[in-house]
């Protein structure tokens, strides 16, 4: 094996490690997110279409919607869609939210609000949020809220709306 | 004849006179503004008083007043400020298996709200309360001064051994200690974990209490026992006591299988003894309609559900919106959020016939970007509405007052100022016909009495007519 081959092997090994660690992150435990972190998260996704979903463990329509959102993400990830899910449960219930996620949706990546007041967090994207769950914001590649969806949507409804922003 | 003609030789050139008139008008307006500002400033009787302890995460206050003028406040305690690790590390000492754990705190003032006693914990087991801002505990003080509380509790089902959320009742005769909690609901046998979600096999919560004369106490809650996989709705249940909570009649369903499962129930009792209960009915294509049902026999039989109005609100989601009620004479008042409005906000409606029908509902805060978290109190012809809203800036607590049974309201008044995170206000009538508020401010509970005598009642009718 020449030097170039060894370099290629090392490079591929390194990339594999990164992918594995990325996969581990994909099912990482729930973490808290405050308003500042939320801004940073969304800024980091500039140029992509973000589906920002607000849910809660006690919100039945929210729970029913999660598998569809995960499917949507897997379908449209390569085209630049990013799912950012945030549980609106209380920050003090971190352990319970993580247990819920691990039991019901182990591949689901979600944040938990780190602000004591829900509106403080949601105001990052919506000044006049009225507390409805689920609420989903479709954020275009320019970082603007293109659509606000309140209540559960079907996978087809989401797909149609998101593809419009991806095109 | 113009005024300067009367002034004759004292009148200067027209240009000066017109300048003087402009100055007079400006002075007049300034004077009125000053009077109005003084009047509004005089409304607030005293500075806010902190009820909960500093350093604790306090939420969702409720307030009640005894005949003797004692003021009783309860709220959820979510632990010490900063107890939750802000970056998701495991939290020391928080090993609760249930979600939404909290404790319920109580404090009392016997000096008209100038000071409050040290908070005491209502629930006997720490973290027993299944509570958050839109799943409040309920509080009433009966004519004997007993303090009755209904709160959502994390519990273990006596029939299945599974985690459930139940409605717990407790009473205090001394305002210091509370009786061991009694679950007002029975435990259903079905495991509905896949429907109820949140790690709960059943939920009998989002309840409320109301008190009538001669020891009548009514407990209402939303019950999942009739929930099915298709529409996942709750039933409205109740249970009543006729001896001040010493013993309770059987539980029973008032309306089965069509109640919005997360919109907290509210109830009030008129001077005549009419019992009103309100929740949100789901019909057709997920239309969520707030309703009121009335009982004129002390809660034995309830009449049909009557919509309190507003545009049909279609939502396959959780509104989490209660319908605030208040009553005076034959009048019943309703204040409730409607997400179908543009912008979404609170609608006020009144019934002049003990809840048999409601006049058209109208926005209580037309200039708000969003308004929510309503509360009402009434005394004679006076109605006081409070809520939180955003009006181009931080969320604040607002109120309006009517002196004619809700036909007209005075201007929208902002109670809280500054950048603090405030909300979830509750209003209560005081024995001297005054009113008082509690609210949540940066995770502390605040109390403030209002003096409304000087409030101008110059607002337009609620229907917008001139």
Coordinates of C-alpha atoms in Angstrom, one line a residue:
Chain A
X1 CA 0.0 0.0 0.0
X2 CA 1.5 3.3 -1.1
X3 CA 1.3 6.5 0.8
X4 CA -1.6 7.8 -1.3
X5 CA -3.6 4.6 -0.6
X6 CA -2.9 4.9 3.1
X7 CA -4.1 8.4 3.1
X8 CA -7.3 7.4 1.3
X9 CA -7.9 4.6 3.8
X10 CA -7.3 7.0 6.7
X11 CA -9.6 9.6 5.1
X12 CA -12.4 7.0 4.5
X13 CA -12.0 5.7 8.0
X14 CA -12.2 9.2 9.4
X15 CA -15.3 9.9 7.3
X16 CA -16.9 6.6 8.5
X17 CA -16.3 7.6 12.1
X18 CA -17.9 10.9 11.4
X19 CA -20.9 9.2 9.9
X20 CA -21.2 6.8 12.8
X21 CA -21.0 9.6 15.3
X22 CA -23.5 11.5 13.2
X23 CA -25.8 8.5 13.3
X24 CA -25.4 8.4 17.1
X25 CA -26.3 12.1 17.2
X26 CA -29.4 11.4 15.2
X27 CA -30.9 9.5 18.1
X28 CA -29.3 11.6 20.8
X29 CA -31.1 12.5 24.0
X30 CA -33.4 15.5 24.2
X31 CA -31.6 18.7 25.0
X32 CA -32.9 22.0 26.1
X33 CA -33.1 25.0 23.7
X34 CA -33.5 28.6 24.7
X35 CA -34.4 31.5 22.5
X36 CA -30.7 32.3 21.8
X37 CA -30.0 28.7 20.8
X38 CA -33.1 28.7 18.6
X39 CA -31.9 31.7 16.7
X40 CA -28.5 30.1 16.2
X41 CA -30.2 26.9 15.1
X42 CA -32.3 28.6 12.5
X43 CA -29.4 30.8 11.3
X44 CA -27.4 27.7 10.8
X45 CA -30.0 26.4 8.5
X46 CA -30.0 29.4 6.2
X47 CA -30.2 28.2 2.6
X48 CA -32.3 25.2 3.6
X49 CA -36.0 24.7 4.1
X50 CA -36.8 24.2 7.8
X51 CA -39.8 22.5 9.1
X52 CA -40.1 23.8 12.7
X53 CA -42.5 21.7 14.6
X54 CA -43.8 22.5 18.1
X55 CA -45.2 19.5 20.0
X56 CA -45.8 18.1 23.5
X57 CA -46.0 14.7 25.0
X58 CA -49.5 15.2 26.2
X59 CA -50.8 16.5 22.8
X60 CA -52.3 13.6 21.0
X61 CA -52.5 15.2 17.5
X62 CA -48.9 16.1 17.9
X63 CA -47.9 12.6 18.6
X64 CA -49.8 11.3 15.6
X65 CA -48.0 13.8 13.4
X66 CA -44.5 12.8 14.4
X67 CA -44.1 9.7 12.2
X68 CA -45.2 11.7 9.2
X69 CA -42.7 14.4 10.0
X70 CA -39.9 11.8 10.3
X71 CA -41.0 10.3 7.0
X72 CA -41.0 13.7 5.4
X73 CA -37.5 14.4 6.6
X74 CA -36.2 11.1 5.3
X75 CA -37.8 11.8 1.9
X76 CA -36.7 15.4 1.5
X77 CA -33.4 15.5 3.4
X78 CA -31.3 15.2 0.3
X79 CA -33.2 18.2 -1.3
X80 CA -32.4 20.5 1.6
X81 CA -35.2 20.0 4.1
X82 CA -34.4 20.1 7.8
X83 CA -36.8 19.1 10.6
X84 CA -36.3 21.0 13.8
X85 CA -38.7 19.7 16.5
X86 CA -39.2 21.3 19.8
X87 CA -41.2 19.8 22.7
X88 CA -43.2 22.5 24.5
X89 CA -43.2 20.4 27.7
X90 CA -41.8 22.1 30.8
X91 CA -37.9 22.3 30.9
X92 CA -38.0 20.6 34.3
X93 CA -39.6 17.5 32.6
X94 CA -36.4 16.8 30.5
X95 CA -36.1 13.3 31.9
X96 CA -39.7 12.4 31.1
X97 CA -39.6 13.8 27.6
X98 CA -36.4 11.9 26.9
X99 CA -38.0 8.7 28.2
X100 CA -41.1 9.3 26.0
X101 CA -38.9 9.9 22.9
X102 CA -36.7 6.9 23.5
X103 CA -39.8 4.7 24.0
X104 CA -42.0 5.8 21.2
X105 CA -39.8 7.5 18.6
X106 CA -36.1 6.5 19.2
X107 CA -35.0 7.9 15.9
X108 CA -36.7 11.2 16.5
X109 CA -34.5 14.2 17.1
X110 CA -36.1 16.8 19.2
X111 CA -35.3 19.7 21.5
X112 CA -37.1 20.6 24.6
X113 CA -37.9 24.3 25.3
X114 CA -35.4 25.7 27.8
X115 CA -37.3 28.9 28.4
X116 CA -39.7 28.9 31.4
X117 CA -42.3 30.6 29.2
X118 CA -43.3 29.0 25.9
X119 CA -43.9 32.3 24.2
X120 CA -40.4 33.5 24.9
X121 CA -39.1 30.7 22.7
X122 CA -41.7 30.7 20.0
X123 CA -41.4 34.5 19.6
X124 CA -38.1 33.9 17.8
X125 CA -40.2 32.9 14.8
X126 CA -43.7 34.1 15.6
X127 CA -44.4 37.2 17.6
X128 CA -48.1 36.4 17.9
X129 CA -48.2 32.7 18.6
X130 CA -51.4 31.8 20.4
X131 CA -50.2 28.7 22.2
X132 CA -51.8 26.1 19.8
X133 CA -50.2 22.7 19.5
X134 CA -49.1 21.4 17.2
X135 CA -47.9 24.4 15.4
X136 CA -45.5 24.0 12.5
X137 CA -43.6 26.7 10.7
X138 CA -42.3 26.2 7.2
X139 CA -39.3 28.4 6.9
X140 CA -37.9 29.1 3.4
X141 CA -34.3 29.2 2.2
X142 CA -34.1 32.9 3.1
X143 CA -35.0 32.1 6.7
X144 CA -38.5 33.6 6.5
X145 CA -41.6 31.9 7.8
X146 CA -43.4 31.0 4.6
X147 CA -46.3 29.2 6.3
X148 CA -47.8 28.7 9.7
X149 CA -49.7 25.5 10.2
X150 CA -51.8 24.9 13.3
X151 CA -53.3 21.5 14.0
X152 CA -52.2 18.2 12.6
X153 CA -51.4 17.9 8.9
X154 CA -51.2 14.7 6.8
X155 CA -47.9 13.6 5.2
X156 CA -49.3 14.5 1.8
X157 CA -50.2 18.0 2.9
X158 CA -46.7 18.5 4.3
X159 CA -45.0 17.1 1.3
X160 CA -46.9 19.4 -1.1
X161 CA -46.2 22.5 0.9
X162 CA -42.5 21.7 1.6
X163 CA -41.8 20.7 -2.0
X164 CA -43.1 24.1 -3.1
X165 CA -40.5 25.7 -1.0
X166 CA -37.7 23.3 -2.1
X167 CA -38.4 23.9 -5.8
Chain B
X1 CA -69.9 86.4 14.9
X2 CA -66.4 85.2 15.7
X3 CA -64.9 85.3 19.1
X4 CA -62.4 88.0 18.2
X5 CA -65.2 90.3 17.2
X6 CA -66.5 90.0 20.8
X7 CA -63.1 90.8 22.1
X8 CA -63.2 93.9 20.0
X9 CA -60.3 96.2 20.7
X10 CA -58.5 93.6 22.7
X11 CA -58.4 91.4 19.7
X12 CA -55.1 91.4 17.8
X13 CA -54.5 90.6 14.2
X14 CA -56.3 87.4 13.0
X15 CA -53.1 85.5 12.6
X16 CA -52.3 86.0 16.3
X17 CA -55.8 85.0 17.3
X18 CA -55.8 81.8 15.3
X19 CA -52.4 81.0 16.9
X20 CA -54.0 81.6 20.3
X21 CA -56.9 79.3 19.4
X22 CA -54.5 76.6 18.4
X23 CA -52.7 77.0 21.7
X24 CA -56.0 76.9 23.6
X25 CA -56.9 73.7 21.8
X26 CA -53.5 72.2 22.5
X27 CA -53.8 73.2 26.2
X28 CA -57.3 71.8 26.4
X29 CA -56.1 68.5 24.9
X30 CA -53.1 68.4 27.2
X31 CA -55.3 69.1 30.2
X32 CA -57.7 66.2 29.2
X33 CA -54.7 63.9 28.7
X34 CA -53.4 64.8 32.1
X35 CA -56.8 64.2 33.7
X36 CA -57.1 60.9 31.9
X37 CA -53.6 59.9 32.8
X38 CA -54.2 60.8 36.4
X39 CA -57.5 58.9 36.4
X40 CA -56.0 55.8 34.9
X41 CA -53.0 56.0 37.3
X42 CA -55.4 56.3 40.2
X43 CA -57.1 53.0 39.2
X44 CA -54.4 50.9 40.6
X45 CA -54.9 51.0 44.3
X46 CA -51.6 49.6 45.5
X47 CA -48.3 48.4 44.3
X48 CA -48.1 44.7 43.3
X49 CA -47.3 42.3 46.2
X50 CA -45.2 39.2 45.6
X51 CA -47.1 36.1 46.8
X52 CA -44.7 33.3 45.9
X53 CA -41.1 33.0 47.2
X54 CA -38.2 34.4 45.3
X55 CA -36.1 31.7 43.6
X56 CA -38.9 29.4 43.0
X57 CA -40.6 28.7 39.6
X58 CA -44.2 29.7 40.2
X59 CA -46.9 29.3 37.5
X60 CA -50.6 29.4 36.9
X61 CA -52.1 31.3 39.9
X62 CA -55.7 31.1 41.0
X63 CA -57.3 33.4 43.6
X64 CA -60.4 33.3 45.7
X65 CA -61.8 35.5 48.5
X66 CA -63.6 34.6 51.7
X67 CA -66.6 36.4 53.1
X68 CA -64.3 37.8 55.8
X69 CA -62.1 39.4 53.1
X70 CA -59.3 36.9 53.4
X71 CA -57.5 36.4 50.1
X72 CA -56.4 33.0 49.1
X73 CA -53.9 32.2 46.3
X74 CA -52.7 28.9 44.9
X75 CA -50.1 28.3 42.2
X76 CA -47.9 25.6 40.7
X77 CA -44.4 25.3 42.0
X78 CA -42.0 23.8 39.4
X79 CA -39.0 23.7 41.6
X80 CA -36.1 26.1 42.2
X81 CA -35.1 28.5 39.5
X82 CA -32.2 27.0 37.6
X83 CA -33.0 23.5 38.7
X84 CA -33.4 22.3 35.2
X85 CA -30.1 21.9 33.5
X86 CA -30.1 24.3 30.6
X87 CA -28.0 22.1 28.3
X88 CA -29.7 18.8 28.9
X89 CA -27.5 17.2 31.5
X90 CA -29.2 14.8 33.9
X91 CA -30.9 16.7 36.6
X92 CA -29.9 15.9 40.1
X93 CA -32.7 15.0 42.5
X94 CA -35.4 14.9 39.8
X95 CA -36.3 11.2 39.5
X96 CA -40.0 11.5 39.0
X97 CA -41.4 8.9 36.7
X98 CA -44.3 11.1 35.6
X99 CA -44.1 14.1 33.4
X100 CA -45.3 17.6 34.3
X101 CA -44.5 17.1 37.9
X102 CA -45.1 20.0 40.2
X103 CA -46.3 20.9 43.6
X104 CA -49.2 23.2 44.5
X105 CA -48.6 26.1 46.9
X106 CA -51.0 28.1 48.9
X107 CA -50.8 31.5 50.6
X108 CA -53.3 33.6 52.4
X109 CA -53.6 37.3 53.2
X110 CA -55.7 38.4 56.2
X111 CA -54.9 42.1 55.8
X112 CA -56.6 42.9 52.5
X113 CA -53.7 41.8 50.3
X114 CA -51.1 44.0 51.9
X115 CA -49.1 41.0 52.9
X116 CA -49.3 37.2 52.4
X117 CA -48.3 34.5 54.8
X118 CA -45.5 32.0 54.1
X119 CA -46.5 29.6 51.3
X120 CA -47.5 26.1 52.3
X121 CA -47.5 23.1 50.1
X122 CA -51.0 21.7 49.4
X123 CA -50.1 18.3 48.1
X124 CA -48.7 15.9 50.7
X125 CA -46.3 14.2 48.3
X126 CA -43.7 16.4 46.6
X127 CA -44.1 16.6 42.8
X128 CA -47.5 15.0 42.9
X129 CA -49.2 17.6 40.8
X130 CA -49.6 17.1 37.1
X131 CA -49.7 20.7 36.3
X132 CA -48.6 23.4 33.9
X133 CA -49.9 26.8 32.9
X134 CA -52.9 25.5 31.1
X135 CA -53.7 22.7 33.5
X136 CA -54.4 24.7 36.5
X137 CA -55.6 23.8 40.0
X138 CA -59.0 25.2 41.0
X139 CA -59.8 27.0 44.3
X140 CA -63.0 28.1 46.0
X141 CA -63.7 29.4 49.5
X142 CA -67.2 28.5 50.8
X143 CA -69.5 30.5 53.0
X144 CA -67.9 28.9 56.1
X145 CA -64.4 29.9 55.1
X146 CA -63.3 26.5 54.2
X147 CA -60.7 26.4 51.3
X148 CA -61.5 23.7 48.7
X149 CA -59.0 22.8 46.1
X150 CA -59.1 20.5 43.1
X151 CA -55.8 19.8 41.4
X152 CA -54.5 17.4 38.6
X153 CA -52.5 14.7 40.3
X154 CA -50.0 12.2 39.1
X155 CA -51.3 8.9 40.4
X156 CA -51.3 5.2 40.1
X157 CA -54.5 3.6 39.0
X158 CA -56.1 1.4 41.7
X159 CA -57.5 -0.9 39.0
X160 CA -54.6 -1.3 36.6
X161 CA -51.5 -0.2 38.6
X162 CA -50.5 2.0 35.7
X163 CA -49.6 5.7 35.7
X164 CA -52.6 8.0 35.4
X165 CA -53.5 11.6 36.0
X166 CA -56.4 12.1 38.3
X167 CA -58.4 14.9 39.9
X168 CA -57.5 15.3 43.5
X169 CA -59.6 17.1 46.1
X170 CA -58.4 18.6 49.4
X171 CA -59.8 21.0 51.9
X172 CA -58.4 23.2 54.6
X173 CA -60.3 24.6 57.5
X174 CA -57.5 26.7 58.9
X175 CA -55.7 27.9 55.8
X176 CA -52.5 26.2 57.1
X177 CA -53.0 22.5 56.7
X178 CA -54.8 20.5 54.0
X179 CA -56.6 17.2 54.3
X180 CA -55.1 14.2 52.5
X181 CA -56.1 14.2 48.9
X182 CA -59.2 12.3 47.8
X183 CA -59.4 11.3 44.1
X184 CA -62.8 12.5 43.0
X185 CA -62.8 10.2 39.9
X186 CA -62.8 6.5 39.9
X187 CA -60.1 4.6 38.0
X188 CA -61.3 3.1 34.8
X189 CA -60.2 -0.4 33.9
X190 CA -59.0 0.3 30.4
X191 CA -55.3 1.0 29.5
X192 CA -55.6 3.8 27.0
X193 CA -51.9 4.5 26.9
X194 CA -51.8 4.5 23.1
X195 CA -54.6 7.1 23.0
X196 CA -53.9 9.3 26.0
X197 CA -50.2 9.5 25.4
X198 CA -47.7 11.2 27.7
X199 CA -47.1 8.0 29.5
X200 CA -50.5 7.9 31.1
X201 CA -53.0 5.1 30.8
X202 CA -56.0 7.4 31.7
X203 CA -56.5 11.1 32.4
X204 CA -59.2 12.6 34.5
X205 CA -58.0 16.1 34.7
X206 CA -58.4 19.7 33.4
X207 CA -61.0 20.1 36.1
X208 CA -62.6 22.9 38.1
X209 CA -64.5 23.5 41.3
X210 CA -67.5 25.7 42.1
X211 CA -69.3 26.4 45.3
X212 CA -72.9 27.2 46.0
X213 CA -74.9 27.9 49.1
X214 CA -75.3 25.6 52.0
X215 CA -72.2 23.5 51.5
X216 CA -72.7 22.7 47.8
X217 CA -69.4 21.9 46.1
X218 CA -69.2 20.8 42.4
X219 CA -66.2 19.2 40.8
X220 CA -65.9 18.8 37.1
X221 CA -63.2 17.3 34.9
X222 CA -62.4 15.9 31.5
X223 CA -62.4 12.2 31.4
X224 CA -60.7 9.9 28.8
X225 CA -62.5 6.7 29.7
X226 CA -64.8 6.9 26.7
X227 CA -62.0 8.0 24.3
X228 CA -61.8 6.0 21.1
X229 CA -59.0 5.7 18.5
X230 CA -61.0 7.5 15.9
X231 CA -61.5 10.9 17.3
X232 CA -59.7 10.8 20.7
X233 CA -62.1 13.0 22.6
X234 CA -63.0 13.3 26.3
X235 CA -66.2 13.3 28.3
X236 CA -67.3 15.9 30.8
X237 CA -67.7 14.4 34.2
X238 CA -68.9 15.8 37.5
X239 CA -69.3 14.9 41.1
X240 CA -71.0 16.9 43.8
X241 CA -71.0 17.3 47.6
X242 CA -73.8 18.8 49.6
X243 CA -71.9 19.0 52.9
X244 CA -68.9 21.1 52.2
X245 CA -66.8 18.2 50.8
X246 CA -67.3 15.8 53.7
X247 CA -69.0 13.3 51.5
X248 CA -69.5 13.1 47.7
X249 CA -72.2 11.7 45.5
X250 CA -71.4 9.4 42.6
X251 CA -69.5 10.5 39.6
X252 CA -71.4 10.9 36.4
X253 CA -70.9 11.9 32.8
X254 CA -72.7 15.1 31.8
X255 CA -71.7 14.9 28.1
X256 CA -69.9 11.9 26.7
X257 CA -67.3 11.5 24.1
X258 CA -67.2 14.8 22.3
X259 CA -65.3 17.2 24.6
X260 CA -62.0 18.7 23.5
X261 CA -59.6 16.8 25.8
X262 CA -57.2 19.6 26.8
X263 CA -59.4 22.7 27.2
X264 CA -59.8 23.2 30.9
X265 CA -63.4 23.1 32.3
X266 CA -64.7 26.2 34.1
X267 CA -67.7 26.6 36.4
X268 CA -69.4 29.3 38.4
X269 CA -72.6 29.5 40.5
X270 CA -75.0 32.5 40.5
X271 CA -76.5 34.1 43.5
X272 CA -79.7 32.2 42.7
X273 CA -77.9 28.9 42.7
X274 CA -77.7 28.3 39.0
X275 CA -74.7 26.2 38.3
X276 CA -72.9 26.9 35.0
X277 CA -70.2 24.7 33.5
X278 CA -68.2 25.3 30.3
X279 CA -66.0 23.3 28.1
X280 CA -65.4 22.9 24.4
X281 CA -67.4 20.6 22.2
X282 CA -65.9 19.0 19.1
X283 CA -68.2 18.3 16.2
X284 CA -68.1 17.8 12.4
X285 CA -64.7 18.4 10.9
X286 CA -62.9 19.1 14.2
X287 CA -64.9 22.3 14.9
X288 CA -64.2 23.3 18.5
X289 CA -67.0 25.3 20.0
X290 CA -67.0 26.7 23.5
X291 CA -70.3 26.0 25.3
X292 CA -72.1 26.6 28.5
X293 CA -74.6 24.3 30.2
X294 CA -76.8 25.5 33.1
X295 CA -78.4 23.7 36.0
X296 CA -81.1 25.3 38.0
X297 CA -81.5 22.5 40.5
X298 CA -78.1 22.7 42.1
X299 CA -76.2 20.5 39.6
X300 CA -78.6 17.5 39.3
X301 CA -79.7 18.2 35.8
X302 CA -78.0 20.3 33.2
X303 CA -79.7 21.9 30.2
X304 CA -78.5 21.8 26.6
X305 CA -75.1 23.1 25.7
X306 CA -75.2 26.6 24.3
X307 CA -72.4 28.0 22.2
X308 CA -70.9 31.3 23.4
X309 CA -70.3 32.3 19.8
X310 CA -67.5 33.3 17.5
X311 CA -66.4 31.9 14.1
X312 CA -66.3 28.1 13.8
X313 CA -62.7 27.1 14.8
X314 CA -61.5 24.1 12.9
X315 CA -58.5 22.5 14.5
X316 CA -57.0 19.0 14.6
X317 CA -54.9 20.0 17.6
X318 CA -54.9 21.2 21.2
X319 CA -56.3 24.7 21.7
X320 CA -55.6 24.6 25.5
X321 CA -58.1 27.4 25.9
X322 CA -60.6 27.7 28.8
X323 CA -63.8 29.7 28.6
X324 CA -63.7 32.2 31.5
X325 CA -67.1 32.7 33.2
X326 CA -68.7 35.2 35.6
X327 CA -72.2 35.7 36.7
X328 CA -74.3 38.5 38.2
X329 CA -78.1 38.3 38.6
X330 CA -79.5 36.6 35.5
X331 CA -76.4 37.7 33.5
X332 CA -73.7 35.3 32.5
X333 CA -70.5 36.4 30.9
X334 CA -68.0 34.5 28.7
X335 CA -64.5 35.4 27.6
X336 CA -62.7 32.8 25.4
X337 CA -60.0 32.6 22.8
X338 CA -60.9 31.9 19.3
X339 CA -58.2 30.9 16.9
X340 CA -60.4 31.4 13.9
X341 CA -60.4 35.2 14.4
X342 CA -57.9 37.3 12.6
X343 CA -55.8 38.0 14.5
X344 CA -56.6 35.2 17.0
X345 CA -57.9 36.6 20.2
X346 CA -60.4 36.7 23.0
X347 CA -64.2 37.1 22.4
X348 CA -66.5 38.5 25.0
X349 CA -70.2 37.4 25.0
X350 CA -73.0 37.8 27.5
X351 CA -76.2 36.0 28.2
X352 CA -79.1 37.9 29.7
X353 CA -81.2 34.8 30.3
X354 CA -79.1 32.6 32.6
X355 CA -77.2 31.0 29.8
X356 CA -80.1 30.0 27.6
X357 CA -78.7 32.2 24.8
X358 CA -75.8 34.5 24.1
X359 CA -75.6 37.7 22.3
X360 CA -73.0 38.0 19.5
X361 CA -69.4 37.7 20.7
X362 CA -67.0 40.5 20.1
X363 CA -63.2 41.0 20.5
X364 CA -62.3 42.3 23.9
X365 CA -58.9 43.7 22.7
X366 CA -59.3 44.6 19.0
X367 CA -55.8 46.2 18.8
X368 CA -53.9 43.3 20.1
X369 CA -51.7 41.1 17.9
X370 CA -52.8 38.1 20.1
X371 CA -54.8 37.9 23.3
X372 CA -55.3 34.9 25.5
X373 CA -55.6 33.6 29.1
X374 CA -58.9 35.2 30.0
X375 CA -60.5 35.7 33.4
X376 CA -63.8 37.4 34.4
X377 CA -65.4 38.7 37.6
X378 CA -68.7 40.5 38.1
X379 CA -70.5 42.4 40.8
X380 CA -73.9 44.0 40.2
X381 CA -73.7 45.7 36.8
X382 CA -69.9 45.8 36.9
X383 CA -67.9 43.3 34.9
X384 CA -64.1 43.2 34.9
X385 CA -62.3 41.3 32.2
X386 CA -58.5 40.5 32.4
X387 CA -56.2 38.7 30.0
X388 CA -52.7 38.8 28.7
X389 CA -51.9 40.0 25.2
X390 CA -49.3 41.5 22.9
X391 CA -49.7 44.8 21.4
X392 CA -46.6 45.4 19.4
X393 CA -44.3 44.7 22.4
X394 CA -43.8 42.3 25.2
X395 CA -46.7 40.3 26.6
X396 CA -48.6 42.3 29.2
X397 CA -51.6 42.0 31.4
X398 CA -54.6 44.0 30.3
X399 CA -58.1 44.7 31.7
X400 CA -61.3 46.4 30.7
X401 CA -64.3 47.3 32.9
X402 CA -68.0 47.5 32.1
X403 CA -70.5 49.3 34.4
X404 CA -73.6 48.2 32.4
X405 CA -73.6 44.4 32.5
X406 CA -71.1 44.1 29.6
X407 CA -73.0 46.2 27.1
X408 CA -70.2 48.6 26.9
X409 CA -66.6 48.5 28.2
X410 CA -64.2 51.2 29.0
X411 CA -60.8 51.5 27.3
X412 CA -58.3 48.7 27.2
X413 CA -56.0 49.2 30.2
X414 CA -52.5 47.9 30.5
X415 CA -51.7 46.8 34.0
X416 CA -48.1 45.6 33.8
X417 CA -45.3 47.5 32.3
X418 CA -41.7 46.8 31.3
X419 CA -39.9 43.8 29.9
X420 CA -40.7 41.1 32.5
X421 CA -42.4 37.9 31.2
X422 CA -45.9 38.3 32.6
X423 CA -49.2 36.5 31.9
X424 CA -51.9 34.1 33.1
X425 CA -53.9 36.7 35.2
X426 CA -56.9 35.9 37.3
X427 CA -59.4 38.4 38.7
X428 CA -61.6 38.1 41.7
X429 CA -64.3 40.2 43.3
X430 CA -63.5 41.5 46.8
X431 CA -66.2 41.8 49.5
X432 CA -66.2 45.6 49.3
X433 CA -67.1 45.4 45.6
X434 CA -63.5 46.1 44.6
X435 CA -61.6 43.7 42.4
X436 CA -58.1 42.1 42.7
X437 CA -55.8 40.4 40.3
X438 CA -53.1 37.8 40.5
X439 CA -50.7 37.0 37.7
X440 CA -47.4 35.4 36.8
X441 CA -44.4 37.6 36.5
X442 CA -41.0 36.2 35.8
X443 CA -42.0 33.0 37.5
X444 CA -43.3 34.8 40.6
X445 CA -46.9 35.2 41.5
X446 CA -48.0 38.8 42.0
X447 CA -51.2 40.3 43.6
X448 CA -52.7 43.7 43.1
X449 CA -56.0 45.3 44.1
X450 CA -57.8 47.6 41.7
X451 CA -59.8 50.7 42.4
X452 CA -62.2 51.3 39.6
X453 CA -64.5 54.1 40.8
X454 CA -62.9 56.7 38.7
X455 CA -62.7 54.7 35.5
X456 CA -64.4 56.5 32.6
X457 CA -67.0 54.3 30.9
X458 CA -66.7 55.9 27.5
X459 CA -66.0 52.9 25.3
X460 CA -68.1 52.0 22.4
X461 CA -70.7 49.2 22.6
X462 CA -69.2 45.8 22.2
X463 CA -70.9 45.4 18.8
X464 CA -68.9 48.4 17.5
X465 CA -72.0 50.5 17.0
X466 CA -71.6 54.3 17.5

